[in-house]
């Protein structure tokens, strides 16, 4: 029996590191050069959940946006999970991510959600306060990630796997 | 009291029956009736009440039914329960209220028909475009040749080639999520990330639909990149994406639509995320979505099928034809060569003075002629040149011999006997025949030598002696030498020419010139001397002077007439004994050395 596949959408503001997180997760690579995503890029990766069950993620890396338009909503259709991504060095990106979560709830009321606060390698420049993250953790699983070093990336997807698999 | 039914309906019926009992003050008749028929009366009342309630519920049903169906939602049981009656109702409606059904479905049927027509026209235009584009290309010419060879219309050949295609991948994709439900590939293709491809295709479809579809339900039907073509067939729950190369037939899309409908029927109420793990579905979809199966079902050969076809025999036939043509050309050339060698052999064998002992020939490369060659025979060069042997190298290896062939013997006789111009020779069967005129010396020599010529068995000589021109000339010269002194120029006195002297001078000049002309032929050297003479009258001294004067006069006169003494002045002489008053010219002849 093949691993069950789940559609995961990456949502977040421009330049928060969604594509870098996908590259780190799928190909274990990191490119320091910034290339904005046009439209959407789909990748897939199979992994084992923390419980040891195989799972396949079909990751939709949706172009960065501050609000969800019709096309963005279309891309979310059928998604089982959302990985919100914010940039720790830009506090505004966190509110954008939460705003996108609110907007996506209409289309995806039951989707599993996790928040990745990215750029942990630049933690000394972070604007997002630990207290803020602690507050969010009450309602969402939050992961401090670094696409550069890979910290927290696997953990974020592992959390999604745990929540997706019965 | 009887019970009827359960619940509220039964209680209501009982209450109605109790209310129907007569009061105590009722008359006897009624009491009697109650005693006799009480139970029946109550049952009848209860039945009436139930009927009333049922009627009420039926009247309320149209209001309650929509609410009940809405409450049931998409419960599979309701759908199953309604499927049969709805189908029958639809059938009855089509039979009994056809126009109403047509009017109702018109908004749906219209776009469907238009879409179908548009698709058919698109395919037709694509085929026509293909035919027109290919008309003047090298491929088009090849197809025309194929059509001409096969005796079929050109359009049929164009269609046959343009319908060659190959299906590489078939994806069954969940419409909403873009997740792969089933993926089938043609054999020998490298593995690919089916999920990513299906996801991207769905995303592109979303993008196209959202960007240009204007919310009208339009979706991505096909896409083409280079030689690859993607067809997407949309379904309510899943889409079918077919990746192909080449130009597929329009019928394939209908087949894909049919397959997708079957898949939806097989899905039933199954949740899409469970479909990939359903073994029965996996087997069924594998059979229906396999590229080879689709191609077979489409009924038209594709590239894979073409590979399985027996290889065309044309190349082999062409090779055989070429080989046959080569053989024919080879044998024709060989025949031509052999003919020429035979002709050469015949000419060599017929060549007088040559005995052919061998003729080695390497076709069009080298010819070696071996044989016996008489030195007096004609050269073989002419024969070899006329043989038209192309660039072949020709060697002649000849050994000398003496031929007894008449022609060669005749030539040999001519050479050895040095035939003079007046003698003809011929040889027949070894008999040398000589005819004509020849000098005596040659005749004597020929009589001696002719029999020695090789090949001559006998000599028949009919050569008459020919006069010797030298002797003739010498004889005439001698005659002139005698005649000239007789031509004496008469003098009247010392140096005065007598009458008639002029004509004598003319005669002397003619004779002298004739003598000069004959000198070479007579092999002689001649000399002229002008001689003067006198009569007896006069003294010796005077006569000597007169003789000298007359000799001088004649010499000068002849010189003036162009006569000389062979490059020297004419010598002067005297003739005292002549006893005539005259002068004459003496000719002296000396044999040449």
PDB file of C-alpha atoms in Angstrom, chain A residues 98 101 113 115 130-143 163:
ATOM      1  CA  UNK A  98      -2.408  35.102  10.634  1.00  0.00           C
ATOM      2  CA  UNK A 101      -5.120  31.955   8.006  1.00  0.00           C
ATOM      3  CA  UNK A 113      -2.412  24.327  10.341  1.00  0.00           C
ATOM      4  CA  UNK A 115       3.074  28.230  11.774  1.00  0.00           C
ATOM      5  CA  UNK A 130       8.863  35.518  22.222  1.00  0.00           C
ATOM      6  CA  UNK A 131       5.788  36.515  24.138  1.00  0.00           C
ATOM      7  CA  UNK A 132       3.866  36.953  20.935  1.00  0.00           C
ATOM      8  CA  UNK A 133       4.845  33.489  19.799  1.00  0.00           C
ATOM      9  CA  UNK A 134       3.891  32.074  23.163  1.00  0.00           C
ATOM     10  CA  UNK A 135       0.485  33.663  22.798  1.00  0.00           C
ATOM     11  CA  UNK A 136       0.023  32.141  19.323  1.00  0.00           C
ATOM     12  CA  UNK A 137       1.150  28.717  20.527  1.00  0.00           C
ATOM     13  CA  UNK A 138      -2.029  28.527  22.541  1.00  0.00           C
ATOM     14  CA  UNK A 139      -4.019  28.056  19.335  1.00  0.00           C
ATOM     15  CA  UNK A 140      -1.445  26.926  16.786  1.00  0.00           C
ATOM     16  CA  UNK A 141       1.645  24.769  16.741  1.00  0.00           C
ATOM     17  CA  UNK A 142       4.508  27.176  16.137  1.00  0.00           C
ATOM     18  CA  UNK A 143       7.972  26.230  14.880  1.00  0.00           C
ATOM     19  CA  UNK A 163      -2.054  15.686  12.907  1.00  0.00           C
TER      20      UNK A 163
END
